[in-house]
Every structure is written in C-alpha cells, then in structure tokens.
PDB file of C-alpha atoms in Angstrom:
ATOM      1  CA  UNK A   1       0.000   0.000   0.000  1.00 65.00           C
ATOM      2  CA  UNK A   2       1.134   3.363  -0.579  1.00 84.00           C
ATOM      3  CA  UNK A   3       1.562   5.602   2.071  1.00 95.00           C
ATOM      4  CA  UNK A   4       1.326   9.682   2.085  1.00 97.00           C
ATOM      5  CA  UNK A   5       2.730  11.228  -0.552  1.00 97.00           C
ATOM      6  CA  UNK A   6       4.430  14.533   0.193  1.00 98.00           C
ATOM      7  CA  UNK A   7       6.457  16.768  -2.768  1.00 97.00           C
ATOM      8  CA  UNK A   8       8.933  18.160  -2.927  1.00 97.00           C
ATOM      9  CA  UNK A   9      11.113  16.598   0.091  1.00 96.00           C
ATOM     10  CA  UNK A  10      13.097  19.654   0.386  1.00 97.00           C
ATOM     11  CA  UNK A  11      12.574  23.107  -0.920  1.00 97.00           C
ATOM     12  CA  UNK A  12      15.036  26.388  -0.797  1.00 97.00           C
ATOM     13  CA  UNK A  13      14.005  29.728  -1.897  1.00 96.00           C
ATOM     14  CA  UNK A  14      14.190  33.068  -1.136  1.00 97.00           C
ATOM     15  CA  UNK A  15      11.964  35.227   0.525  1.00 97.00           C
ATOM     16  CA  UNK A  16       9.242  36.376  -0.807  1.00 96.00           C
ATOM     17  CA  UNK A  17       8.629  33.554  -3.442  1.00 97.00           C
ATOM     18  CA  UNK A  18       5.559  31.715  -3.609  1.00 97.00           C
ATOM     19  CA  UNK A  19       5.703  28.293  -1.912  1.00 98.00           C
ATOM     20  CA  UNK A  20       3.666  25.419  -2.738  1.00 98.00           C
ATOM     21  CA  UNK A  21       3.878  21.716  -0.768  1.00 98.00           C
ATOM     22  CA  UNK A  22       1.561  19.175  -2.197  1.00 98.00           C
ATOM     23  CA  UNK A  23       0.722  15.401  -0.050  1.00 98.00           C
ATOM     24  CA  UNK A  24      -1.456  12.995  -1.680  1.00 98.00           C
ATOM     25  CA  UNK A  25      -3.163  11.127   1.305  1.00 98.00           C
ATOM     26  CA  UNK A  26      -3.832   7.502   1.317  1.00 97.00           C
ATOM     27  CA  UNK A  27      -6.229   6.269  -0.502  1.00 95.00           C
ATOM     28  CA  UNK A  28      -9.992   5.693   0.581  1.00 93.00           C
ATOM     29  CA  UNK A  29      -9.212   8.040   3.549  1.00 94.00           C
ATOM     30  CA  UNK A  30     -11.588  11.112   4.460  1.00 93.00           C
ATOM     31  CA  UNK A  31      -9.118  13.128   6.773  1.00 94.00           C
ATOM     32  CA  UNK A  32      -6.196  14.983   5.977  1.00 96.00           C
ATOM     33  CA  UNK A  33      -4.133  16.950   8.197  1.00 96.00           C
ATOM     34  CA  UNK A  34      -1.293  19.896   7.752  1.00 98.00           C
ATOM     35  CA  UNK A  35       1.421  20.048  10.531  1.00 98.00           C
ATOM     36  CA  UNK A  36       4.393  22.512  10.954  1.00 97.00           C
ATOM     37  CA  UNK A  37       7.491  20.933  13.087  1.00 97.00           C
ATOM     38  CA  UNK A  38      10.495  23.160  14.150  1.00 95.00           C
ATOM     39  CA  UNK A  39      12.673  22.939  16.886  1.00 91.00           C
ATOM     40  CA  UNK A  40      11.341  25.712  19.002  1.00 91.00           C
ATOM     41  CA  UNK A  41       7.568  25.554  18.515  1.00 91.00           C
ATOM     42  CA  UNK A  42       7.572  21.578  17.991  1.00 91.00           C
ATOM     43  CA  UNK A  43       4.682  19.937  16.222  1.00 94.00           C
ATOM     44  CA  UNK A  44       1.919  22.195  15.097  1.00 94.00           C
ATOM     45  CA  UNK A  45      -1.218  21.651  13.820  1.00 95.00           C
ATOM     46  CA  UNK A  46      -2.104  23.783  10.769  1.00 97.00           C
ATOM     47  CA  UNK A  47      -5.618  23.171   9.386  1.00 97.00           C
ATOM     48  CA  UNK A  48      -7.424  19.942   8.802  1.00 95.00           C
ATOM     49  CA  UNK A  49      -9.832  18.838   5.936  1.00 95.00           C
ATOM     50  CA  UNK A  50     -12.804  16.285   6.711  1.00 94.00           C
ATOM     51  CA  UNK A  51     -14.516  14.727   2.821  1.00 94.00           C
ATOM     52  CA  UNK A  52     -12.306  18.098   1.350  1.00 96.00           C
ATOM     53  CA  UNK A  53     -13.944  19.922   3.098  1.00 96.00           C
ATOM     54  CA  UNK A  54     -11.430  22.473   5.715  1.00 96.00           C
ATOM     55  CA  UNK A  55     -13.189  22.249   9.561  1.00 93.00           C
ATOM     56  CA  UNK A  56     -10.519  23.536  11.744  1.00 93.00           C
ATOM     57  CA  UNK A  57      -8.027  25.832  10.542  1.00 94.00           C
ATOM     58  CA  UNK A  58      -7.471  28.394  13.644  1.00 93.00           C
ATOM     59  CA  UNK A  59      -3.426  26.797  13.435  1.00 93.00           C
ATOM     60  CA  UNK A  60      -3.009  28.848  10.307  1.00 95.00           C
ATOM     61  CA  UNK A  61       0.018  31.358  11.075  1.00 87.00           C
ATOM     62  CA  UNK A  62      -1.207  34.108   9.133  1.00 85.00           C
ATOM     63  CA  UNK A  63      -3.129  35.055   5.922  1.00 91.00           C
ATOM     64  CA  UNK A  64       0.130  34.500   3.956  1.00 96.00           C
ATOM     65  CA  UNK A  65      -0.691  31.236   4.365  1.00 97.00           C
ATOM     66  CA  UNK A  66      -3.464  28.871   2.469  1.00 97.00           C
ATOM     67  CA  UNK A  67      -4.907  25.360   2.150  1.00 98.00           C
ATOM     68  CA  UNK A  68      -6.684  23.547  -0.474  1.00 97.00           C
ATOM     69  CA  UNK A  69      -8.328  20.257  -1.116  1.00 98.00           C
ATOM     70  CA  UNK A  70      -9.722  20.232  -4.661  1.00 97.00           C
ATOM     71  CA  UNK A  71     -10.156  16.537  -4.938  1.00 96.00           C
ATOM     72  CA  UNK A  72     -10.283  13.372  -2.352  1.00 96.00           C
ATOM     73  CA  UNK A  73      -6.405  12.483  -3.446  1.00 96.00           C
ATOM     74  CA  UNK A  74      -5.089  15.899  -3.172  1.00 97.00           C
ATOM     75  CA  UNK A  75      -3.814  18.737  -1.232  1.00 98.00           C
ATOM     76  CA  UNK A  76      -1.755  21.899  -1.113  1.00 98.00           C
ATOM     77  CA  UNK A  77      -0.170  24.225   1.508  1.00 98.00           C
ATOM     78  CA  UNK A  78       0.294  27.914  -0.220  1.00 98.00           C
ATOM     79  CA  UNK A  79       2.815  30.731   1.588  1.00 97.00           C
ATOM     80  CA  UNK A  80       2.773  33.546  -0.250  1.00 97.00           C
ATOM     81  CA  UNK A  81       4.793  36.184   0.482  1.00 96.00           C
ATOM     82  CA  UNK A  82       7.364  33.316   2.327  1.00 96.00           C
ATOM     83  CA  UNK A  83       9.403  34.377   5.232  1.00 96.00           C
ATOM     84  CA  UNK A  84      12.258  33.099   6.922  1.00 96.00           C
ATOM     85  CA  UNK A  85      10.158  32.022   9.816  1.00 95.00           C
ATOM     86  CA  UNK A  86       7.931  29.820   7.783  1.00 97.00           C
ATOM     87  CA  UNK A  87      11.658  27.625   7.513  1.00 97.00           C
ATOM     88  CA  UNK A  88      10.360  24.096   9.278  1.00 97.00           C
ATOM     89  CA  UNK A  89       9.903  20.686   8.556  1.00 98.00           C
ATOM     90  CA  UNK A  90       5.818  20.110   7.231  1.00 98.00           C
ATOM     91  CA  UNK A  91       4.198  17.609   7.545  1.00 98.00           C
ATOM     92  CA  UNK A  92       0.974  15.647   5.481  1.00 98.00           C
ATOM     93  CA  UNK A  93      -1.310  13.331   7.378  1.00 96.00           C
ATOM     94  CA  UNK A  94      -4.286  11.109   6.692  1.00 95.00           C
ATOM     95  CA  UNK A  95      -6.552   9.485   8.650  1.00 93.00           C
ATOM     96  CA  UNK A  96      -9.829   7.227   8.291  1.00 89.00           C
ATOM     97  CA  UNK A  97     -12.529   8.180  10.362  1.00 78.00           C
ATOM     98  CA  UNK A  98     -12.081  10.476  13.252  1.00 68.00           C
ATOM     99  CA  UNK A  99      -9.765  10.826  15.540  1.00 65.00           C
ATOM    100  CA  UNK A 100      -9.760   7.683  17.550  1.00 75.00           C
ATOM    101  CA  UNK A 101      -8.291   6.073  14.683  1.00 87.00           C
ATOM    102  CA  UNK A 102      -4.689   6.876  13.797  1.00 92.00           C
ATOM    103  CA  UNK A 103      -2.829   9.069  11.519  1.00 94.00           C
ATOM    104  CA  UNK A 104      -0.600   8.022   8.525  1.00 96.00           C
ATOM    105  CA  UNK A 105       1.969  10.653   7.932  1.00 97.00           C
ATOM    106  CA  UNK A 106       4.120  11.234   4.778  1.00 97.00           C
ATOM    107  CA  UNK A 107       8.159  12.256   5.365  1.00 95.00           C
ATOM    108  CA  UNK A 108       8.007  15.687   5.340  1.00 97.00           C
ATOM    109  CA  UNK A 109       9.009  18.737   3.032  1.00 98.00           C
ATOM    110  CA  UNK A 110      12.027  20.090   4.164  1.00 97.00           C
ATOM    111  CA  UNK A 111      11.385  24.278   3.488  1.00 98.00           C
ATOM    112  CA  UNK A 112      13.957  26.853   3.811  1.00 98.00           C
ATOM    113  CA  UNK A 113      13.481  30.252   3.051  1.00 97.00           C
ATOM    114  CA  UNK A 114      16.317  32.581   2.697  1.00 96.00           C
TER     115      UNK A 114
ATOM    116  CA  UNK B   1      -9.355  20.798  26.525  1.00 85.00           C
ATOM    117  CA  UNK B   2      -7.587  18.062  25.778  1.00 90.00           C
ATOM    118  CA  UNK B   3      -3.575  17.880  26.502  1.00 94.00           C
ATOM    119  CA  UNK B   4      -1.378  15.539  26.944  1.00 96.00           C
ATOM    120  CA  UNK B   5       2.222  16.092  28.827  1.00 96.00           C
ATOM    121  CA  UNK B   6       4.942  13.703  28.023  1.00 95.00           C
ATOM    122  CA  UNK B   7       8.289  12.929  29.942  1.00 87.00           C
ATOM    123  CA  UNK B   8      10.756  15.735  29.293  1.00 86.00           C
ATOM    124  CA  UNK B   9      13.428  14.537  27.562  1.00 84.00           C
ATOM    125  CA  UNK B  10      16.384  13.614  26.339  1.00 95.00           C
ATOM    126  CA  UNK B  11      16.364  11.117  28.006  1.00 96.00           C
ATOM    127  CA  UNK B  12      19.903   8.170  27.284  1.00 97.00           C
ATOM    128  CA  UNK B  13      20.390   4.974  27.856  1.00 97.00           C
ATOM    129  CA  UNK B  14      22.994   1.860  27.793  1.00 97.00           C
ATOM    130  CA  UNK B  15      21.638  -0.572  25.676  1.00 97.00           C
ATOM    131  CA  UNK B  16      19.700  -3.131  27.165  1.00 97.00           C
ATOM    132  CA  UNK B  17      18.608  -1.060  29.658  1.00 97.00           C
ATOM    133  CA  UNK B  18      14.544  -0.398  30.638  1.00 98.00           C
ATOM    134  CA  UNK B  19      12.839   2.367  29.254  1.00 97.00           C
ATOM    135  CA  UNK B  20       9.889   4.008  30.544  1.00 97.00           C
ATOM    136  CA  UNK B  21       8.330   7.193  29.055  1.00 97.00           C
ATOM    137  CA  UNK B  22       5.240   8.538  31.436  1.00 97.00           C
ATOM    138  CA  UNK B  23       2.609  10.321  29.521  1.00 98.00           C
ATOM    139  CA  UNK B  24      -0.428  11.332  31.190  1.00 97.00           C
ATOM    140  CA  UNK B  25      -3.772  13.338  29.553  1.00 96.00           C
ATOM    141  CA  UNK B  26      -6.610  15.471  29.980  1.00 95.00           C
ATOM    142  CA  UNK B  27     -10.027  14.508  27.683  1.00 91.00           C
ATOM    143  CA  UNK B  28     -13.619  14.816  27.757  1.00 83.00           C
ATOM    144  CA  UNK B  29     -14.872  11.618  26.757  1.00 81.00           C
ATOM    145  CA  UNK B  30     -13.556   8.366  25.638  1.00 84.00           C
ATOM    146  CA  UNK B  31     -10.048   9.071  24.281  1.00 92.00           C
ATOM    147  CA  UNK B  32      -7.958   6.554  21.901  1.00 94.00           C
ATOM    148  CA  UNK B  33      -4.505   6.794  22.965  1.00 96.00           C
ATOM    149  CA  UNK B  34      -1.363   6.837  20.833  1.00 97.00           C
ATOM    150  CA  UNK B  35       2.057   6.159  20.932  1.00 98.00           C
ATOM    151  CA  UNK B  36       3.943   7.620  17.583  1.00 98.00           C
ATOM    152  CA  UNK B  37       7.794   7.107  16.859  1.00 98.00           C
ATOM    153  CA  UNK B  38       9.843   9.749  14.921  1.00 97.00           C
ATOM    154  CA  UNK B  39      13.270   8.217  13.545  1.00 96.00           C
ATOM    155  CA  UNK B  40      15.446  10.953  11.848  1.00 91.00           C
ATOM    156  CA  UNK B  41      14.495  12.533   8.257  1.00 90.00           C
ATOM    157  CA  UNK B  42      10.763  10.488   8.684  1.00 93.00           C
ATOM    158  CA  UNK B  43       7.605  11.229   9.758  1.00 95.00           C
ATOM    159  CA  UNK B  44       5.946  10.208  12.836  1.00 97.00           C
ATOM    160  CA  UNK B  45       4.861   6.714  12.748  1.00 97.00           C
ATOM    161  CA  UNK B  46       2.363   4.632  14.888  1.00 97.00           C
ATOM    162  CA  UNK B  47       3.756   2.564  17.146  1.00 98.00           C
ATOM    163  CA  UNK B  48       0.753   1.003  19.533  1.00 98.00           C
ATOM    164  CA  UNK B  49      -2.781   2.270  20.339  1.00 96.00           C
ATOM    165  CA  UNK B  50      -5.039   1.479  22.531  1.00 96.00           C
ATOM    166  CA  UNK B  51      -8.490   2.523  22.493  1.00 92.00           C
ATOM    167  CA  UNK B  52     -10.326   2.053  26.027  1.00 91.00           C
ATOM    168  CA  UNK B  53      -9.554   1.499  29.116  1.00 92.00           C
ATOM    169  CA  UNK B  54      -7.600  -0.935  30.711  1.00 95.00           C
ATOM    170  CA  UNK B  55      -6.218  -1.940  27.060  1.00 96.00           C
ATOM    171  CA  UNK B  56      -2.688  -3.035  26.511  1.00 97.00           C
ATOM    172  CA  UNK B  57      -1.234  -2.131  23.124  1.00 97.00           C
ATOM    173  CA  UNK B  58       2.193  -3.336  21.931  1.00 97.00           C
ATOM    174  CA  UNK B  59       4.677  -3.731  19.308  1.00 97.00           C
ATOM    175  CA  UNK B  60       8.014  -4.126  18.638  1.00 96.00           C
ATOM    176  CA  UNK B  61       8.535  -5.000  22.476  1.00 97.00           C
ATOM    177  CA  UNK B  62       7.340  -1.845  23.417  1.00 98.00           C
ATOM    178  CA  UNK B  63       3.796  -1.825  25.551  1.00 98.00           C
ATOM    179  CA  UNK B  64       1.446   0.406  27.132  1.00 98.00           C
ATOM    180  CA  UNK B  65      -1.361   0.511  29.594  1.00 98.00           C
ATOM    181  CA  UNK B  66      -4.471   2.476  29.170  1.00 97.00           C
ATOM    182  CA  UNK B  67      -4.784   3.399  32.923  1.00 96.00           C
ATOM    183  CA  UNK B  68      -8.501   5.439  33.050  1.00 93.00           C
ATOM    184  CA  UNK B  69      -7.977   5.854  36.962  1.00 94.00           C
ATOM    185  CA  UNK B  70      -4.354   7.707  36.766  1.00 95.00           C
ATOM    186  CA  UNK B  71      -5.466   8.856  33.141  1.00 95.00           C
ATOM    187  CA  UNK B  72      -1.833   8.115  31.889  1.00 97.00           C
ATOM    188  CA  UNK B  73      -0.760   5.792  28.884  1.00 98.00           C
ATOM    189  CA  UNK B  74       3.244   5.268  29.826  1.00 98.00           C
ATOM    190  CA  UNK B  75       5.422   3.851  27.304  1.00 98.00           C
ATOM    191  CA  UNK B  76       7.443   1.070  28.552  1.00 98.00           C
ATOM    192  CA  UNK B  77      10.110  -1.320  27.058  1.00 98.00           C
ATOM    193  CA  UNK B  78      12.228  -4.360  28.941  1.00 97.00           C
ATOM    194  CA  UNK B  79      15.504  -4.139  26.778  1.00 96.00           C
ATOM    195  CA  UNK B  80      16.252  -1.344  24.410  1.00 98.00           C
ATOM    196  CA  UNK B  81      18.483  -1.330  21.346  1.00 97.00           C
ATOM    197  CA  UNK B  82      20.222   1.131  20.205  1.00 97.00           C
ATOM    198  CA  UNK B  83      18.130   0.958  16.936  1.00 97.00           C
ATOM    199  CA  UNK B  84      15.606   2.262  19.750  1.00 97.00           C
ATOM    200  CA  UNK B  85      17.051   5.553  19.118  1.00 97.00           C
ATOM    201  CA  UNK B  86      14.476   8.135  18.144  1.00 97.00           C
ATOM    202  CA  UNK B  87      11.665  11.204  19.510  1.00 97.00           C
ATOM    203  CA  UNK B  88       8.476   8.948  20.587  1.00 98.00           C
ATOM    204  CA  UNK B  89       5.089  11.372  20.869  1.00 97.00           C
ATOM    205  CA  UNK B  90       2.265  10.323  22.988  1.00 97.00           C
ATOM    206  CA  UNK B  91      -1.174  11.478  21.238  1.00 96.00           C
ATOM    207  CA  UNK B  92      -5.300  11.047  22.176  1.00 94.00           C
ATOM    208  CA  UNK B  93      -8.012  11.331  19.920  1.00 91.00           C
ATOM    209  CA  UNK B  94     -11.762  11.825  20.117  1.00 83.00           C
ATOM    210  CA  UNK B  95     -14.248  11.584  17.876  1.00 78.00           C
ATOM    211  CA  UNK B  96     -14.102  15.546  17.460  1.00 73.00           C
ATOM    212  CA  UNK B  97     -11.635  14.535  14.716  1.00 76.00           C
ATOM    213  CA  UNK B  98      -8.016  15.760  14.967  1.00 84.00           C
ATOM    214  CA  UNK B  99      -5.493  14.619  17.669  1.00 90.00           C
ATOM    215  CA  UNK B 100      -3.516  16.277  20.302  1.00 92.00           C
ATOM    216  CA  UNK B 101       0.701  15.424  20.445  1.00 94.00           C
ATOM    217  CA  UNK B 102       2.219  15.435  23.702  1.00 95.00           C
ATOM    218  CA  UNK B 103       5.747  17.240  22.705  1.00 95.00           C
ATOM    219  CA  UNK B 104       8.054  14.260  22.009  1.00 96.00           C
ATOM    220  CA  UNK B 105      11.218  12.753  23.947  1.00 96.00           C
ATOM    221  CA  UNK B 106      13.807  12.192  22.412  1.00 96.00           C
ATOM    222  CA  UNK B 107      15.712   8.433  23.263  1.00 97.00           C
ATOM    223  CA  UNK B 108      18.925   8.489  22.667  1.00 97.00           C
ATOM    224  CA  UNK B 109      20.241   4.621  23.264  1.00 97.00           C
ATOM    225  CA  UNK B 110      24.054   4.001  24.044  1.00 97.00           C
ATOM    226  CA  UNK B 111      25.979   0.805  22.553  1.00 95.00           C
TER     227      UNK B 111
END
C-alpha cells in the first residue's frame, strides 16, 4: 500500500517567493491533516480537511498562508509572500474516520526560506 | 481541553537497559490513545494504540497501559536497542476529529 505522498522533500528559496507543498493522502481516507514541526515551537497543527472539506483551521500562522483540497487524493499548503520564519519541517497526514483512529503521515518537506 | 504532557526529555540509555516514558492526559470523553515514533528525516509513525480502558497495546517490544484511573498511557520497554534511538510522541483522539501530540522525547540509546 502506498503511504502519504508529500512533494517536494526539500525546498530552498528566497523570501518572498511563492511556496507550494503538495501530499497525496492515502487512498480511501476522508481526513487529511497539515502540521508545521520546528525545533522551538515543535509539532503544530495547521488546518485539517474532513470529505475536502477544511473544519478547523485556527493553526493557520497568518493570511500569507493557504490550504486547499480540490479533490479526495489531493492537497496543497500555499505561503505567499514566504518568510524566513515559515523555515520548518511540514508535515501531510491522513486518517480514516475520526480521531480515535490513527494518523498516517508522509516524510516531510524540508522548506527553507532565505 | 484536551492535553497531553509527556516525559521531558532527552532522556539516554545503555543498551539493554529499561525504558519508561510517562505520559499522562486530559479529555472529555472516551479518548484513543497513541504512541507515535519519529526516527530521523521520517515522519511520525504509529507505534501502539489502545483505544479504552484498561487496554494493553504493543509492538516491537514496546507496551502500554491504558490506565482510566491515573489517566496516563506510559510507554514502557524491557531491553532497548540502540536501533531504539528516536523522539516517541504520545497522542489522544476523540471523535471531534483531529489529535492532540504530547511534545516528544527524544531516546537516545548508548551501545
């Protein structure tokens, strides 16, 4: 089975460029979750999508930054204007059901902004 | 809310030595419980649940007790290996639909 799909595992760019992480959650799940990890702040939940649809996204740093779920096998995290601050480690999860059942994460895209 | 506060780490160890990682929560309702394993570069990965009370949940020689009373879930293992070596997150979740991470400790494990 294939697990979450993240891309791209790393990303550089410079500040101020548009940012876009994609994850492609496992199949035939109807939960998807966006997490920031860094070193000071630790795991952070960003926003989280039930059937596409986005029910919780009060972790959302700022208005720079933007979620989408077009389709049941897709998502994207937006930054625009990036920051240096956005730099972390993020994170695509899915889940089946709610949350007494586990989530499946992906490895990670590896941002730095310069 | 819920919360759930995790050993502060790092915590090291000699190989073969006994591990135990306390974790202890705060939920409304009938939590799940989680333990989730981090090695370096990955995501976090589940390592046991357990989903009411009084349930054990184990893998990989690791086990943990779903202890309503004392509301903890403590992550214990007889023998680690230095393979061992990673951060370990305890978690709930409720049927409200996302999960809440305890903030990781990071096992270091000594040859």
């Amino acid at each position: 089975d294939a697990g979450v799909i993240q891309s791209p595992r790393h990303e550089v760019t410079e500040m101020g460029q548009e940012v876009t992480l994609r994850c492609k959650p496992i199949s035939g799940h109807d939960y998807l979750f966006w997490y920031r990890q860094t070193m000071m702040r630790g795991l952070e939940l960003l926003i989280y999508f039930n059937n596409n649809v986005p029910i919780d996204d009060s972790g959302m740093p700022e208005d720079r930054f933007s979620a989408k779920m077009p389709n049941a096998s897709f998502s994207t995290l937006k930054i625009q204007p990036s920051e240096p601050r956005d730099s972390a480690v993020y994170f695509c999860a899915s889940s089946l059901g709610r949350g007494s059942q586990p989530q499946h994460f992906g490895d990670g895209t590896r941002l730095s902004i310069l | 809310g819920n919360s759930v506060t995790q050993m502060e780490g790092p915590v090291t160890l000699s190989e073969e030595a006994f591990l135990t990682i306390n974790c202890t929560y705060t939920a409304t309702g009938y939590p799940s419980l989680f333990w989730y394993v981090q090695y370096p570069g990955e995501g976090l990965q589940l390592l046991l649940k357990a989903t009411k009370a009084d349930d054990k949940g184990s893998n990989k020689g690791f086990e943990a007790t779903y202890r309503k009373e004392t509301t903890s879930f403590h992550l214990e293992k007889g023998s680690v290996q230095v393979s061992d070596s990673a951060v370990y997150f305890c978690a709930l979740g409720t049927n409200a639909g996302k999960s809440t991470f305890g903030d990781g400790t990071t096992l270091t494990v000594k040859p």
